[in-house]
Structures are given as structure tokens and as C-alpha cells.
mmCIF file of C-alpha atoms in Angstrom:
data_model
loop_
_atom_site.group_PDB
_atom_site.id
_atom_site.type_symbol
_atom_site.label_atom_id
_atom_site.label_comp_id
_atom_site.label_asym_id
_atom_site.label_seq_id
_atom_site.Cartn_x
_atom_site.Cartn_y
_atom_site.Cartn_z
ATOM 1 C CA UNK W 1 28.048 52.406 23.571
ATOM 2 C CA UNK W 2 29.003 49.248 23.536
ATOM 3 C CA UNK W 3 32.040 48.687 20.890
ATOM 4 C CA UNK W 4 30.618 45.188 19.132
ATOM 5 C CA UNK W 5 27.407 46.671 18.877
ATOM 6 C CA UNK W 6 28.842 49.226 16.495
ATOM 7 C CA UNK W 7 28.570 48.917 12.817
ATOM 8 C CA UNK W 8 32.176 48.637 11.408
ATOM 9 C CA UNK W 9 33.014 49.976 7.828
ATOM 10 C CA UNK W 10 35.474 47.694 6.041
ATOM 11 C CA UNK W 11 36.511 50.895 4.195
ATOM 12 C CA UNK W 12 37.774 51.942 7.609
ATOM 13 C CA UNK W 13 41.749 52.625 8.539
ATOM 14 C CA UNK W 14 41.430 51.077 11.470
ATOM 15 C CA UNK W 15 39.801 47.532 10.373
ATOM 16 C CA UNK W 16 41.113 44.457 11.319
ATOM 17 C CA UNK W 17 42.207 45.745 14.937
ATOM 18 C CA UNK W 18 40.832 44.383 18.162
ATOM 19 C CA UNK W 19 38.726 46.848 20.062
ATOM 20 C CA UNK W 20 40.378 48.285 23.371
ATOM 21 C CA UNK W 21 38.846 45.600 25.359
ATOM 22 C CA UNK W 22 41.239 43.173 23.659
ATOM 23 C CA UNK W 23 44.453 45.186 24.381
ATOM 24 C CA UNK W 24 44.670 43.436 27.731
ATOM 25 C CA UNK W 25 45.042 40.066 26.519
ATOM 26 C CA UNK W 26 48.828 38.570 26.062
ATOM 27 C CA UNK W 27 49.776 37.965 22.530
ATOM 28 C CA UNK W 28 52.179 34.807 21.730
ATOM 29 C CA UNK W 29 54.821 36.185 19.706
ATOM 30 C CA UNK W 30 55.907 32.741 18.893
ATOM 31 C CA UNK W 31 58.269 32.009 21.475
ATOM 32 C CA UNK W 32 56.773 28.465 22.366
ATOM 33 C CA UNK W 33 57.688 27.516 18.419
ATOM 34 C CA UNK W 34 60.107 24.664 18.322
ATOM 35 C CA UNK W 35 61.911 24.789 14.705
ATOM 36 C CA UNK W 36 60.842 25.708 11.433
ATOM 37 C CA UNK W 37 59.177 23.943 9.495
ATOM 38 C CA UNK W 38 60.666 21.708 6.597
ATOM 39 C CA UNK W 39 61.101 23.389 3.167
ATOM 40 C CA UNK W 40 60.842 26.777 4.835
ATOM 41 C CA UNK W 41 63.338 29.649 5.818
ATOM 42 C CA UNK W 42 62.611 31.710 8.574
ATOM 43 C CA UNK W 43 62.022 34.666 6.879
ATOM 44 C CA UNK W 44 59.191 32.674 4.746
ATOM 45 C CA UNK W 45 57.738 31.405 8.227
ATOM 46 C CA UNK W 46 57.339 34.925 9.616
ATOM 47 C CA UNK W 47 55.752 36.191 6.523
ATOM 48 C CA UNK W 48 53.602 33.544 6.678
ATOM 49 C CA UNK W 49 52.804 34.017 10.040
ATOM 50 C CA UNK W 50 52.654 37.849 9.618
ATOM 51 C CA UNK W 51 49.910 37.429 6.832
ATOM 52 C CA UNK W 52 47.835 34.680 8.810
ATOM 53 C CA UNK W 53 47.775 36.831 11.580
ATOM 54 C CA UNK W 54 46.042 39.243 9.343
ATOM 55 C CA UNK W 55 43.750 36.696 7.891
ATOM 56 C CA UNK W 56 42.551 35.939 11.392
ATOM 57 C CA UNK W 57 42.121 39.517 12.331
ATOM 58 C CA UNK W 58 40.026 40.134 8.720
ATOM 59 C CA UNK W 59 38.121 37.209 9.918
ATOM 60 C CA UNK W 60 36.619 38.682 13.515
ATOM 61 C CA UNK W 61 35.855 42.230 11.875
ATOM 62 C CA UNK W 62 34.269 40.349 9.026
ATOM 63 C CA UNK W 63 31.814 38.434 11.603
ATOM 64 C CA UNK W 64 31.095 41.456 13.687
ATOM 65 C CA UNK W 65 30.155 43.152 10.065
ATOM 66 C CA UNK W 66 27.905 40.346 9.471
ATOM 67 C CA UNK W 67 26.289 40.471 12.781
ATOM 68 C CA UNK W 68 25.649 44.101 12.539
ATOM 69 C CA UNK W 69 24.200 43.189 9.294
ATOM 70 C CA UNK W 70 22.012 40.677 10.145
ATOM 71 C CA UNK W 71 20.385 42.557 13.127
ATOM 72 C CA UNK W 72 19.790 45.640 10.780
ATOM 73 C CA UNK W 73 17.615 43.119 8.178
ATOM 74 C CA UNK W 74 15.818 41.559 11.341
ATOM 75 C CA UNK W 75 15.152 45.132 12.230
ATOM 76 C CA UNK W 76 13.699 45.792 8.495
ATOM 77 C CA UNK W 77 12.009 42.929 8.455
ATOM 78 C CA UNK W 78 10.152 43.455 11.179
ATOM 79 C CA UNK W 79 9.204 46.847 10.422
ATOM 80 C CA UNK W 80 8.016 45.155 6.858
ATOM 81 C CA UNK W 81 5.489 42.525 8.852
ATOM 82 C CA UNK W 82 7.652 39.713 7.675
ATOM 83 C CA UNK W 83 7.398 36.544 10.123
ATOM 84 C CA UNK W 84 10.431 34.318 10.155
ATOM 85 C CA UNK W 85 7.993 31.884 8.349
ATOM 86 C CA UNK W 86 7.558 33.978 5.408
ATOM 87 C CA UNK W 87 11.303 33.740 5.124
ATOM 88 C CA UNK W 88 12.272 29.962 5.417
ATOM 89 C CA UNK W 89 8.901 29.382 2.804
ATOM 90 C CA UNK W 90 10.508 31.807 0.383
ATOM 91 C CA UNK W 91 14.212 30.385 1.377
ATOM 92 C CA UNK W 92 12.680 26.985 0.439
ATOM 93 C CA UNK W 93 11.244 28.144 -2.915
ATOM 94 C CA UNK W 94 14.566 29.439 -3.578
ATOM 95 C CA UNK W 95 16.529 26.223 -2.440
ATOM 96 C CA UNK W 96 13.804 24.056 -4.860
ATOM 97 C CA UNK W 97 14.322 26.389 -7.783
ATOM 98 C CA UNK W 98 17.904 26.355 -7.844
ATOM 99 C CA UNK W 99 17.883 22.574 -7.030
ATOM 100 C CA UNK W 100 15.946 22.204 -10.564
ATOM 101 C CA UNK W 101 18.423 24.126 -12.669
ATOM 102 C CA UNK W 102 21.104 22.831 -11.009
ATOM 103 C CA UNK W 103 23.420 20.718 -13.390
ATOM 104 C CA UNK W 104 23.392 17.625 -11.316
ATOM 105 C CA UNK W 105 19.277 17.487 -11.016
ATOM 106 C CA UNK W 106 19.019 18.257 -14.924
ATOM 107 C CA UNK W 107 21.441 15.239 -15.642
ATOM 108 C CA UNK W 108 19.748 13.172 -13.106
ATOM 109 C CA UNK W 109 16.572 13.885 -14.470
ATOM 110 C CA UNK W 110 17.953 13.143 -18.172
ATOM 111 C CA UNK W 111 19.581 9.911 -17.140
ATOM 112 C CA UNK W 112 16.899 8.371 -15.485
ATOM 113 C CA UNK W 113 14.722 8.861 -18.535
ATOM 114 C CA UNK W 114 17.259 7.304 -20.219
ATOM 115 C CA UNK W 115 16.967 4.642 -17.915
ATOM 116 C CA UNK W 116 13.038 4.041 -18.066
ATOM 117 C CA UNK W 117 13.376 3.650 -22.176
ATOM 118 C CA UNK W 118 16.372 1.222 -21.935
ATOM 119 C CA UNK W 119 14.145 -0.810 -19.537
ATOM 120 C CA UNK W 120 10.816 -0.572 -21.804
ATOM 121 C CA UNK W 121 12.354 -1.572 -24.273
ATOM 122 C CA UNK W 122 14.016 -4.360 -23.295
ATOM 123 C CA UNK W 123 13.315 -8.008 -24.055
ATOM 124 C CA UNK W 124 13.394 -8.626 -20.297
ATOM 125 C CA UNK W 125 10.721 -5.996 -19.771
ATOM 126 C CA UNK W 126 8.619 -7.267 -22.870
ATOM 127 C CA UNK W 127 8.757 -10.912 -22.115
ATOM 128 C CA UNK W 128 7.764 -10.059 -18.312
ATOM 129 C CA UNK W 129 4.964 -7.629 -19.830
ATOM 130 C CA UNK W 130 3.969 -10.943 -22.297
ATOM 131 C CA UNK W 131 4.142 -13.119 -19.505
ATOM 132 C CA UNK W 132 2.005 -11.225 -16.986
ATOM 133 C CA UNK W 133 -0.617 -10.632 -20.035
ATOM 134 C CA UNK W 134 -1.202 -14.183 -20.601
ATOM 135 C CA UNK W 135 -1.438 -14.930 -16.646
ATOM 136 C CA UNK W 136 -4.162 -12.399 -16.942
ATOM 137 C CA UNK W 137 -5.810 -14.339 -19.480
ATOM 138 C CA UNK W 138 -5.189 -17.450 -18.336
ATOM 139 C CA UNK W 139 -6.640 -16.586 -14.694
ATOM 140 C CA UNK W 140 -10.245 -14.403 -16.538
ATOM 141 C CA UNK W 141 -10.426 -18.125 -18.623
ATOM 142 C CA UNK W 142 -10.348 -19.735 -15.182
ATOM 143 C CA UNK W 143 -12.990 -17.892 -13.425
ATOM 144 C CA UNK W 144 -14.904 -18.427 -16.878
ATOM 145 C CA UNK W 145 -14.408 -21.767 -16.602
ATOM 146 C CA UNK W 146 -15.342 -22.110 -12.691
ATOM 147 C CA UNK W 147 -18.675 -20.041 -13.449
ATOM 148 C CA UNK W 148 -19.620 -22.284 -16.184
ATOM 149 C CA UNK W 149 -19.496 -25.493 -14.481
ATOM 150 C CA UNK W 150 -21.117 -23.914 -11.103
ATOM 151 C CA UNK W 151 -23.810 -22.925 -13.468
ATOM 152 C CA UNK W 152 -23.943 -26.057 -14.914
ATOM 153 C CA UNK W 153 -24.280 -28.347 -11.344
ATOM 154 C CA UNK W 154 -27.367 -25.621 -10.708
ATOM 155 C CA UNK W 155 -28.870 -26.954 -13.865
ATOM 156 C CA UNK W 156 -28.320 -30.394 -12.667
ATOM 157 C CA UNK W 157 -29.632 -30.131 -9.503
ATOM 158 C CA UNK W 158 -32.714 -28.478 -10.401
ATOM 159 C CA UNK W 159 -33.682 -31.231 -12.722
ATOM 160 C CA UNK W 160 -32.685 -33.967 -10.533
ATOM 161 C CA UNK W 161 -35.357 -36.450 -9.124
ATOM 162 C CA UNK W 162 -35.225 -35.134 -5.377
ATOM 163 C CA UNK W 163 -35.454 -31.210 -6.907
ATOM 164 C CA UNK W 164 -38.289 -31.684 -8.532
ATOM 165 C CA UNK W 165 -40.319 -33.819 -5.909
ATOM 166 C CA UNK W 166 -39.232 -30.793 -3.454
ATOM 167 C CA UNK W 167 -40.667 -27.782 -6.085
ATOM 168 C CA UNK W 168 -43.959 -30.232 -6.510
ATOM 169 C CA UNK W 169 -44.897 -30.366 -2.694
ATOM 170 C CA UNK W 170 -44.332 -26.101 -2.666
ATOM 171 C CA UNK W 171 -46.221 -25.886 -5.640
ATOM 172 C CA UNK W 172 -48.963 -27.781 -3.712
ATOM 173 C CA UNK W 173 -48.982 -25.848 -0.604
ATOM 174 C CA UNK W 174 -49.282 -22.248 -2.673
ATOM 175 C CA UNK W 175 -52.176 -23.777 -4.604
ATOM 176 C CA UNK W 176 -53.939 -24.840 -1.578
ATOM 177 C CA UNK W 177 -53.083 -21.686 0.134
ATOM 178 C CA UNK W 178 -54.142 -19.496 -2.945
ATOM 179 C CA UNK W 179 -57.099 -21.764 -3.363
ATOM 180 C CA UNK W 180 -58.392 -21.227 0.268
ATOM 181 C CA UNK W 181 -58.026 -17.500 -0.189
ATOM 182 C CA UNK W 182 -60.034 -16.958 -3.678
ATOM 183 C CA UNK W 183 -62.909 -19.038 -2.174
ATOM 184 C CA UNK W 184 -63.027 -16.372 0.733
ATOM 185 C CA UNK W 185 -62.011 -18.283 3.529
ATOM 186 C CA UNK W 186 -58.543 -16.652 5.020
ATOM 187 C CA UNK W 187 -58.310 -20.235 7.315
ATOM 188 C CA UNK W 188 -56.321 -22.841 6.003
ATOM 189 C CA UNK W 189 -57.950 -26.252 6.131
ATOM 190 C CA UNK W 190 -59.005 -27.879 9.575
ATOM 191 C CA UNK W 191 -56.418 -30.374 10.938
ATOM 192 C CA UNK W 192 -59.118 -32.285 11.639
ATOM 193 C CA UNK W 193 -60.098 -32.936 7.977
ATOM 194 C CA UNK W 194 -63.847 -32.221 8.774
ATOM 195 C CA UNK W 195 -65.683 -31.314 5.799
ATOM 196 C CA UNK W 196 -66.105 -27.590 4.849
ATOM 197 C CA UNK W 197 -69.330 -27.177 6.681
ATOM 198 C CA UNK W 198 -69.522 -24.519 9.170
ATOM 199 C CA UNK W 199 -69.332 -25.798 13.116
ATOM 200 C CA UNK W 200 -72.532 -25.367 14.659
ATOM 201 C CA UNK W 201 -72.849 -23.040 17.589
ATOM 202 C CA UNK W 202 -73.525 -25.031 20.757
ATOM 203 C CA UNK W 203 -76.702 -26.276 21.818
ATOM 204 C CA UNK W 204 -78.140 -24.061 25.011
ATOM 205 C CA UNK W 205 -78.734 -26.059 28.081
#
């Protein structure tokens, strides 16, 4: 079996230490170091180095633990019918939720209503919201205005001189055309102006 595919218990003696594959591979015991560093004695600088060496080693078991845990829950997962996008939804639910109770939303949340009642209340805001009013009703006494006077020239026009002789000569045509009608006759008048007396059939040769 392959060694990194094996689950490693942290509780384990032997944790921390490279599998055999690794034995191979030269180790720099620090003989490329040029001087110690300021402020330290060399005894400090090994232990130092002694303990980051373990920190390092802690380091690739703890990722190999992690990837042996994370392919066990992808094998549960499946096994449950969970799709990945079940998981980023509920991941995202989770994110938004904590996002919410999280200190710096809640006083974000608090300060900006602080915010929105400093600016209500403001004279700016209420002189702007005064100002816009009266535009308002300034502009409706416009159009008010504009319909009047439109309704006015109508009035005007229809009693003027060149109105009225127009309305006459309609009036005149619908009573001649209603006229002809009642008395039976769908024909309008002859051009001709001949009298109402039916035309008389010709004559035979």
C-alpha cells in the first residue's frame, strides 16, 4: 500500500517522521550557515533550529492527516447523495449567518442607522425636502396654469367670427343631407339645380 495513502494517527510514536521514501534525500545539517545571528548564542540557534525542524515535520504529517481526512468525508458524502452543490449552498448559508452576527456587520448595521437619522434630521435634509416640495407645487400650478389658458384660446376660437361662419356652412350641409333623407330620396340634390321632378324616360324612336 502506498505509505501517503495511509491514515496517520497523531497519537502515534512514530509521528512527525518522513516515510522511508524520504530517507534517501540529503539533509542540510547547517553547514552552509555563515554566523549566528545577532542577539543569539549558539546554543539558542540550535535549539531553535532543533524545534523548527520539528515544527516543519508536525506540519507534513498534519497535511497528510488532513488529506486522509478529507477523502474519507468525500467518501461519506457520497455514500449520503450529497452533490458538491449541496455543500457550497449550505457553506454559503453558513458564511451569511455568521457574517450577520459578526461584530463588525452588527456595528455597521447600527452605525449606518445612525447615519440615516443624523441625515433626516438635518436642516440640510429638511430645507432640500422643503425645497423640492414647493418645486412640486410650483411645477402642478404651472401645468394648471398652461391648461387654463389652452382652454381658454379654445373658447376664443370657437366664438370667433371665422369659427362660427365655418360651424354655420356644416350645419347647412347636415340639414340638407338629413332633409333629403326624411323626404325619402337617398340622392343628394342634382348639380344641375333642376327642379325635383322626376327625369322622364326617353322618348322611343
Amino acid at each position: 500500500m502506498d505509505p501517503a495513502s495511509q491514515d496517520i494517527n497523531l497519537n502515534s510514536p512514530n509521528k512527525g517522521l518522513l516515510s522511508d521514501t524520504m530517507t534517501d534525500v540529503p539533509v542540510d545539517t547547517g553547514t552552509a550557515r555563515t554566523s549566528i545571528p545577532e542577539g543569539l548564542t549558539e546554543a539558542e540557534e540550535e535549539e531553535l533550529r532543533s524545534e523548527l525542524t520539528k515544527v516543519e515535520e508536525e506540519i507534513v504529517t498534519l497535511r497528510q492527516v488532513l488529506a486522509a481526512k478529507e477523502r474519507h468525508c468525500g467518501e461519506l458524502k457520497r455514500k449520503l447523495g450529497l452533490t458538491p452543490l449541496d455543500g457550497l449552498k449550505q457553506n454559503l448559508s453558513k458564511s451569511w449567518h455568521d457574517v450577520q452576527v459578526s461584530n463588525a456587520y452588527v456595528k455597521t448595521s447600527e452605525k449606518l442607522g445612525e447615519w440615516n437619522e443624523k441625515v433626516t434630521q438635518s436642516d440640510l435634509y429638511k430645507k432640500t425636502q422643503e425645497t423640492l416640495s414647493q418645486a412640486g407645487q410650483k411645477t402642478s400650478a404651472a401645468l394648471s396654469n398652461v391648461g387654463s389658458a389652452i382652454s381658454r384660446k379654445l373658447g376664443d376660437m370657437r366664438n370667433s367670427a371665422t369659427f362660427k361662419s365655418f360651424e354655420d356652412r356644416v350645419g347647412t350641409i347636415k340639414s340638407k343631407v338629413v332633409g333629403g333623407r326624411e323626404n325619402g330620396s337617398d340622392n343628394l340634390p342634382s348639380p344641375t339645380g333642376s327642379s325635383d321632378k322626376p327625369l322622364q324616360d326617353h322618348a322611343p324612336f
